[in-house]
Coordinates of N, CA, C and O in Angstrom, one line a residue:
M1 N 39.6 -255.7 -144.6 CA 40.5 -256.3 -146.1 C 40.5 -255.6 -147.2 O 41.3 -255.5 -147.9
E2 N 39.5 -254.8 -147.7 CA 39.0 -253.7 -148.4 C 40.2 -252.8 -149.1 O 40.7 -252.5 -149.9
A3 N 40.8 -252.2 -147.6 CA 42.1 -251.4 -147.8 C 43.5 -252.2 -148.3 O 44.3 -251.7 -149.4
E4 N 43.3 -253.7 -147.8 CA 44.4 -254.4 -148.3 C 44.5 -254.6 -149.9 O 45.3 -254.4 -150.5
D5 N 43.1 -254.8 -150.6 CA 43.1 -255.3 -151.8 C 43.1 -253.8 -152.5 O 43.9 -253.8 -153.5
E6 N 43.0 -252.8 -152.3 CA 42.7 -250.9 -152.4 C 44.3 -251.1 -152.8 O 45.0 -250.8 -154.0
L7 N 45.2 -251.3 -151.7 CA 46.9 -251.2 -151.8 C 47.4 -252.1 -152.8 O 48.1 -251.3 -153.7
K8 N 47.0 -253.2 -153.0 CA 47.4 -254.3 -153.7 C 47.2 -253.6 -155.2 O 48.2 -253.9 -156.1
A9 N 46.2 -253.2 -155.4 CA 45.5 -252.5 -156.8 C 46.5 -251.6 -157.0 O 47.2 -251.1 -158.5
K10 N 46.6 -250.5 -156.5 CA 47.6 -249.5 -156.2 C 49.3 -250.0 -156.8 O 49.9 -249.1 -157.6
L11 N 49.6 -250.6 -155.7 CA 51.0 -251.1 -156.1 C 51.3 -251.8 -157.2 O 52.2 -251.7 -158.1
A12 N 50.1 -252.6 -158.2 CA 49.8 -253.2 -159.4 C 50.0 -252.4 -160.2 O 50.6 -252.4 -161.6
M13 N 49.8 -251.2 -160.2 CA 49.6 -250.2 -161.4 C 51.0 -249.2 -161.2 O 51.3 -249.1 -161.9
F14 N 51.6 -249.1 -160.3 CA 52.5 -248.7 -160.0 C 53.7 -249.3 -160.8 O 54.6 -248.7 -161.5
S15 N 53.9 -250.7 -160.7 CA 54.5 -251.6 -161.1 C 54.6 -251.7 -162.6 O 55.4 -251.6 -163.1
D16 N 53.4 -251.8 -163.1 CA 53.0 -251.9 -164.3 C 53.1 -250.4 -165.2 O 54.2 -250.4 -166.1
G17 N 53.1 -249.7 -164.5 CA 53.7 -247.9 -165.1 C 55.0 -248.1 -164.8 O 55.5 -247.3 -166.0
A18 N 55.8 -248.6 -163.8 CA 57.1 -248.1 -163.6 C 57.9 -248.9 -165.2 O 58.7 -248.8 -165.4
A19 N 57.4 -250.1 -165.2 CA 58.0 -251.3 -166.6 C 57.7 -250.6 -167.7 O 59.0 -250.5 -168.7
S20 N 56.6 -249.8 -168.0 CA 56.4 -249.0 -169.0 C 57.3 -248.0 -169.2 O 58.0 -247.5 -170.3
W21 N 57.4 -247.3 -168.0 CA 58.1 -245.9 -168.1 C 59.8 -246.3 -168.6 O 60.6 -245.7 -169.3
V22 N 60.4 -247.4 -167.9 CA 61.7 -247.7 -168.0 C 61.8 -248.2 -169.3 O 63.1 -247.6 -170.0
E23 N 61.1 -249.1 -170.1 CA 61.1 -249.2 -171.9 C 61.1 -248.2 -172.3 O 61.9 -248.0 -173.4
R24 N 60.4 -246.9 -172.1 CA 60.5 -246.0 -172.8 C 61.5 -245.2 -172.7 O 62.4 -244.9 -173.7
A25 N 62.1 -244.8 -171.3 CA 63.1 -244.1 -171.1 C 64.6 -244.7 -171.4 O 65.3 -244.1 -172.1
R26 N 64.8 -246.2 -171.9 CA 65.5 -246.9 -172.4 C 65.8 -246.4 -173.9 O 66.9 -246.2 -174.6
E27 N 64.5 -246.4 -174.5 CA 64.5 -246.0 -175.9 C 65.1 -244.6 -176.2 O 65.6 -244.7 -177.4
Q28 N 64.8 -243.9 -175.4 CA 64.8 -242.3 -175.5 C 66.5 -242.0 -174.6 O 66.7 -240.9 -174.6
D29 N 67.1 -242.9 -174.5 CA 68.5 -242.8 -173.8 C 68.1 -241.8 -172.3 O 69.1 -241.2 -172.3
F30 N 67.3 -242.1 -171.7 CA 67.4 -241.5 -170.3 C 68.7 -241.8 -169.4 O 69.4 -242.8 -169.9
D31 N 68.7 -240.9 -168.6 CA 70.1 -241.1 -167.8 C 70.0 -242.6 -167.2 O 68.8 -243.0 -166.6
P32 N 70.8 -243.4 -167.2 CA 70.8 -244.7 -166.7 C 70.6 -245.0 -165.2 O 70.0 -245.5 -164.7
E33 N 71.1 -243.9 -164.4 CA 71.2 -243.8 -163.0 C 69.5 -243.6 -162.5 O 69.3 -244.5 -161.9
V34 N 68.9 -242.8 -163.3 CA 67.2 -242.5 -162.9 C 66.5 -243.8 -163.2 O 65.9 -244.0 -162.4
V35 N 67.0 -244.7 -164.6 CA 66.3 -245.8 -164.5 C 66.6 -247.1 -163.6 O 65.5 -247.5 -163.2
E36 N 67.8 -247.0 -163.3 CA 68.1 -247.7 -162.4 C 67.2 -247.4 -161.2 O 66.8 -248.6 -160.1
H37 N 67.1 -246.0 -160.7 CA 65.9 -246.0 -159.6 C 64.8 -246.4 -159.6 O 64.3 -246.9 -158.6
V38 N 64.4 -246.2 -160.6 CA 63.0 -246.4 -161.1 C 63.1 -248.2 -161.0 O 62.0 -248.4 -160.5
E39 N 64.0 -248.6 -161.6 CA 63.8 -250.4 -161.7 C 63.9 -250.7 -160.2 O 63.2 -251.7 -159.6
E40 N 64.7 -250.0 -159.1 CA 64.8 -250.6 -157.7 C 63.2 -250.0 -156.8 O 62.7 -250.8 -156.5
A41 N 62.6 -249.3 -157.4 CA 61.4 -248.8 -156.9 C 60.3 -250.0 -157.3 O 59.6 -250.2 -156.2
Q42 N 60.5 -250.3 -158.5 CA 59.7 -251.1 -158.8 C 59.9 -252.5 -158.1 O 59.2 -253.1 -157.8
E43 N 60.9 -252.8 -158.0 CA 61.4 -254.2 -157.3 C 60.9 -254.3 -155.8 O 60.3 -254.9 -155.3
H44 N 61.2 -252.6 -155.3 CA 60.5 -252.6 -153.7 C 59.1 -253.1 -154.0 O 58.6 -253.5 -152.8
V45 N 58.2 -252.4 -154.7 CA 56.8 -252.6 -155.0 C 56.5 -254.2 -155.2 O 55.6 -254.7 -154.7
R46 N 57.3 -255.0 -156.0 CA 56.9 -256.6 -156.2 C 57.0 -256.9 -154.7 O 56.2 -257.7 -154.2
E47 N 58.3 -256.7 -154.1 CA 58.4 -257.2 -152.8 C 57.4 -256.9 -151.9 O 56.9 -258.1 -150.9
A48 N 56.7 -255.7 -151.7 CA 55.4 -255.6 -151.0 C 54.3 -256.2 -151.6 O 53.5 -256.5 -150.3
M49 N 54.0 -256.6 -152.3 CA 53.1 -257.3 -153.3 C 53.1 -258.9 -152.6 O 52.3 -259.1 -151.9
E50 N 54.4 -259.0 -152.9 CA 54.8 -260.7 -152.4 C 54.0 -260.7 -150.5 O 53.7 -261.6 -150.1
I51 N 54.7 -259.6 -150.0 CA 54.4 -259.5 -148.6 C 52.8 -259.7 -148.2 O 52.4 -260.0 -147.3
L52 N 52.4 -258.8 -148.8 CA 50.8 -258.4 -148.9 C 50.2 -260.3 -149.1 O 48.9 -260.5 -148.4
D53 N 50.6 -260.6 -150.4 CA 50.1 -262.1 -150.5 C 50.1 -263.2 -149.7 O 49.7 -264.1 -149.5
D54 N 51.1 -263.0 -148.7 CA 51.8 -264.0 -147.8 C 50.6 -264.2 -146.7 O 49.5 -263.5 -146.0

């Protein structure tokens, strides 16, 4: 179970970091396609976290 908790923590950190990055990237007019890819990755992480919570 310890490995699962560690994975959940890492996924949560990634999700938070991605959200912050997306916000800054939009403010700085980054390529919208790049922002979209990061948002998709963040969504996949959220889905993985939901699976682990079940």
